[in-house]
Amino acid sequence: MSTSAMRVPDPGWTDPECPVARTLDLVGDRWSLLVIRDAMDGARSFTEFQRRTGIARNILADRLRRLIAQGLLAQHTAPSGRRQEYVLTDAGRDLFPVILTLRQWGERHAFAPGETHSVLVDRHGIPVPEVTPTGADGTPLDTDTTLVRKTR
């Protein structure tokens, strides 16, 4: 089921008509995106998320609850039957291009030239190519070639 079908209008939206603002209202804090990032990289347990991020237990518990309530993560009993595990929903997996473009922006702007950093590779071990949005005709899109059209 689409999360938009489940989403009830929230009077607290930062900017109710802007998809960017609504997305940031849902996942715009540092810890939520790092939890999503780690879930994409295979983290499943509370302990794994805490170890990978260094987040305080109370903040992690809050973020996991929020991400479940927002339909980005689901909670299941682990195969061992002893613990709960957290898995991405379809909506959570749909954040992959967001995480990818944030990563690529960071590679270009958050590291000094030559500074080492992790590399995202495909299943063959080849670095993921730069993502460039393109229009229907295949031309690259940027801030000079797009505009926001408000609907009424």
mmCIF file of C-alpha atoms in Angstrom:
data_model
loop_
_atom_site.group_PDB
_atom_site.id
_atom_site.type_symbol
_atom_site.label_atom_id
_atom_site.label_comp_id
_atom_site.label_asym_id
_atom_site.label_seq_id
_atom_site.Cartn_x
_atom_site.Cartn_y
_atom_site.Cartn_z
ATOM 1 C CA MET A 1 0.000 0.000 0.000
ATOM 2 C CA SER A 2 1.270 3.435 -0.826
ATOM 3 C CA THR A 3 2.127 5.551 2.186
ATOM 4 C CA SER A 4 0.332 8.447 0.539
ATOM 5 C CA ALA A 5 -2.875 6.430 0.834
ATOM 6 C CA MET A 6 -2.208 6.075 4.577
ATOM 7 C CA ARG A 7 -0.957 9.600 5.238
ATOM 8 C CA VAL A 8 -3.424 11.902 6.952
ATOM 9 C CA PRO A 9 -2.947 15.658 6.462
ATOM 10 C CA ASP A 10 -0.853 16.964 9.338
ATOM 11 C CA PRO A 11 -1.611 20.501 10.465
ATOM 12 C CA GLY A 12 2.036 20.720 11.567
ATOM 13 C CA TRP A 13 3.563 20.411 8.076
ATOM 14 C CA THR A 14 6.309 22.996 7.616
ATOM 15 C CA ASP A 15 5.007 23.818 4.122
ATOM 16 C CA PRO A 16 1.915 21.724 3.332
ATOM 17 C CA GLU A 17 2.138 22.108 -0.461
ATOM 18 C CA CYS A 18 5.869 21.379 -0.862
ATOM 19 C CA PRO A 19 7.003 17.750 -1.299
ATOM 20 C CA VAL A 20 10.560 18.672 -0.214
ATOM 21 C CA ALA A 21 9.337 20.236 3.036
ATOM 22 C CA ARG A 22 7.042 17.285 3.795
ATOM 23 C CA THR A 23 9.878 14.841 3.178
ATOM 24 C CA LEU A 24 12.129 16.806 5.518
ATOM 25 C CA ASP A 25 9.356 16.830 8.119
ATOM 26 C CA LEU A 26 9.404 13.013 7.923
ATOM 27 C CA VAL A 27 13.129 12.200 7.619
ATOM 28 C CA GLY A 28 14.994 15.493 7.764
ATOM 29 C CA ASP A 29 16.861 14.945 10.994
ATOM 30 C CA ARG A 30 20.365 13.494 11.029
ATOM 31 C CA TRP A 31 19.568 10.305 12.888
ATOM 32 C CA SER A 32 16.580 9.206 10.795
ATOM 33 C CA LEU A 33 18.565 9.282 7.573
ATOM 34 C CA LEU A 34 21.489 7.464 9.181
ATOM 35 C CA VAL A 35 19.142 4.731 10.439
ATOM 36 C CA ILE A 36 17.675 4.420 6.919
ATOM 37 C CA ARG A 37 21.216 4.372 5.462
ATOM 38 C CA ASP A 38 22.248 1.569 7.813
ATOM 39 C CA ALA A 39 19.058 -0.408 7.162
ATOM 40 C CA MET A 40 19.926 -0.203 3.451
ATOM 41 C CA ASP A 41 23.353 -1.574 4.357
ATOM 42 C CA GLY A 42 21.921 -4.560 6.227
ATOM 43 C CA ALA A 43 21.466 -3.408 9.827
ATOM 44 C CA ARG A 44 18.425 -5.064 11.395
ATOM 45 C CA SER A 45 18.731 -4.966 15.177
ATOM 46 C CA PHE A 46 18.602 -2.128 17.680
ATOM 47 C CA THR A 47 22.142 -3.048 18.753
ATOM 48 C CA GLU A 48 23.450 -2.881 15.176
ATOM 49 C CA PHE A 49 21.925 0.539 14.581
ATOM 50 C CA GLN A 50 23.359 1.819 17.839
ATOM 51 C CA ARG A 51 26.833 0.397 17.152
ATOM 52 C CA ARG A 52 26.965 1.779 13.598
ATOM 53 C CA THR A 53 25.658 5.263 14.398
ATOM 54 C CA GLY A 54 26.757 5.840 18.001
ATOM 55 C CA ILE A 55 23.285 7.241 18.697
ATOM 56 C CA ALA A 56 22.026 7.332 22.293
ATOM 57 C CA ARG A 57 19.581 4.534 23.120
ATOM 58 C CA ASN A 58 16.673 6.870 23.902
ATOM 59 C CA ILE A 59 17.105 8.808 20.640
ATOM 60 C CA LEU A 60 17.447 5.612 18.619
ATOM 61 C CA ALA A 61 14.294 4.156 20.200
ATOM 62 C CA ASP A 62 12.430 7.361 19.341
ATOM 63 C CA ARG A 63 13.689 7.393 15.723
ATOM 64 C CA LEU A 64 12.831 3.733 15.193
ATOM 65 C CA ARG A 65 9.300 4.329 16.542
ATOM 66 C CA ARG A 66 8.867 7.354 14.259
ATOM 67 C CA LEU A 67 10.201 5.557 11.175
ATOM 68 C CA ILE A 68 7.813 2.666 11.837
ATOM 69 C CA ALA A 69 4.876 5.051 12.381
ATOM 70 C CA GLN A 70 5.748 6.881 9.147
ATOM 71 C CA GLY A 71 5.771 3.602 7.218
ATOM 72 C CA LEU A 72 9.497 3.622 6.373
ATOM 73 C CA LEU A 73 10.498 0.682 8.573
ATOM 74 C CA ALA A 74 8.588 -2.376 9.744
ATOM 75 C CA GLN A 75 9.304 -4.326 12.910
ATOM 76 C CA HIS A 76 9.301 -8.134 12.896
ATOM 77 C CA THR A 77 10.387 -10.901 15.219
ATOM 78 C CA ALA A 78 13.865 -12.086 14.212
ATOM 79 C CA PRO A 79 14.196 -15.688 12.976
ATOM 80 C CA SER A 80 15.743 -16.604 16.341
ATOM 81 C CA GLY A 81 12.486 -15.544 17.990
ATOM 82 C CA ARG A 82 14.410 -13.659 20.670
ATOM 83 C CA ARG A 83 14.625 -10.131 19.313
ATOM 84 C CA GLN A 84 12.847 -7.666 17.137
ATOM 85 C CA GLU A 85 14.362 -6.676 13.813
ATOM 86 C CA TYR A 86 13.730 -3.650 11.661
ATOM 87 C CA VAL A 87 13.360 -3.884 7.896
ATOM 88 C CA LEU A 88 12.789 -1.295 5.227
ATOM 89 C CA THR A 89 9.316 -1.044 3.746
ATOM 90 C CA ASP A 90 8.772 -0.169 0.089
ATOM 91 C CA ALA A 91 8.615 3.500 1.122
ATOM 92 C CA GLY A 92 11.912 3.127 2.990
ATOM 93 C CA ARG A 93 13.573 1.450 -0.005
ATOM 94 C CA ASP A 94 12.270 4.291 -2.178
ATOM 95 C CA LEU A 95 14.665 6.576 -0.268
ATOM 96 C CA PHE A 96 17.634 4.867 -1.942
ATOM 97 C CA PRO A 97 18.032 7.550 -4.655
ATOM 98 C CA VAL A 98 17.890 10.222 -1.925
ATOM 99 C CA ILE A 99 20.638 8.532 0.095
ATOM 100 C CA LEU A 100 22.646 7.955 -3.102
ATOM 101 C CA THR A 101 22.504 11.588 -4.186
ATOM 102 C CA LEU A 102 23.324 12.789 -0.642
ATOM 103 C CA ARG A 103 26.319 10.429 -0.680
ATOM 104 C CA GLN A 104 27.481 11.677 -4.062
ATOM 105 C CA TRP A 105 27.063 15.301 -3.002
ATOM 106 C CA GLY A 106 29.128 14.516 0.093
ATOM 107 C CA GLU A 107 31.836 12.872 -2.006
ATOM 108 C CA ARG A 108 32.106 16.087 -4.061
ATOM 109 C CA HIS A 109 31.715 18.697 -1.314
ATOM 110 C CA ALA A 110 32.351 17.244 2.164
ATOM 111 C CA PHE A 111 35.826 15.791 1.625
ATOM 112 C CA ALA A 112 39.109 17.416 0.757
ATOM 113 C CA PRO A 113 40.641 16.314 -2.561
ATOM 114 C CA GLY A 114 42.282 12.937 -2.054
ATOM 115 C CA GLU A 115 40.705 12.395 1.367
ATOM 116 C CA THR A 116 39.637 8.778 1.820
ATOM 117 C CA HIS A 117 35.988 7.820 2.251
ATOM 118 C CA SER A 118 33.754 4.802 1.801
ATOM 119 C CA VAL A 119 32.663 3.922 -1.728
ATOM 120 C CA LEU A 120 29.269 2.589 -2.804
ATOM 121 C CA VAL A 121 29.674 -0.275 -5.261
ATOM 122 C CA ASP A 122 27.221 -2.391 -7.229
ATOM 123 C CA ARG A 123 26.926 -6.170 -6.847
ATOM 124 C CA HIS A 124 29.933 -6.590 -9.177
ATOM 125 C CA GLY A 125 32.154 -4.363 -7.016
ATOM 126 C CA ILE A 126 32.086 -1.470 -9.492
ATOM 127 C CA PRO A 127 31.589 2.053 -8.051
ATOM 128 C CA VAL A 128 28.070 3.369 -8.635
ATOM 129 C CA PRO A 129 28.120 6.018 -11.385
ATOM 130 C CA GLU A 130 27.184 9.639 -10.729
ATOM 131 C CA VAL A 131 23.423 10.196 -10.786
ATOM 132 C CA THR A 132 22.258 13.011 -13.039
ATOM 133 C CA PRO A 133 18.555 13.812 -13.408
ATOM 134 C CA THR A 134 17.443 14.069 -17.018
ATOM 135 C CA GLY A 135 14.346 15.374 -18.739
ATOM 136 C CA ALA A 136 12.036 13.358 -20.966
ATOM 137 C CA ASP A 137 14.257 14.240 -23.937
ATOM 138 C CA GLY A 138 17.409 13.023 -22.155
ATOM 139 C CA THR A 139 18.936 16.435 -21.460
ATOM 140 C CA PRO A 140 20.405 17.011 -17.984
ATOM 141 C CA LEU A 141 18.201 18.902 -15.536
ATOM 142 C CA ASP A 142 19.395 21.470 -13.005
ATOM 143 C CA THR A 143 18.190 24.620 -11.278
ATOM 144 C CA ASP A 144 18.427 26.580 -14.531
ATOM 145 C CA THR A 145 16.267 24.134 -16.508
ATOM 146 C CA THR A 146 13.465 23.437 -14.018
ATOM 147 C CA LEU A 147 10.851 25.368 -12.081
ATOM 148 C CA VAL A 148 8.221 24.610 -9.471
ATOM 149 C CA ARG A 149 4.681 24.884 -10.740
ATOM 150 C CA LYS A 150 2.198 25.394 -7.905
ATOM 151 C CA THR A 151 -1.176 23.731 -8.314
ATOM 152 C CA ARG A 152 -4.417 25.196 -7.110
#
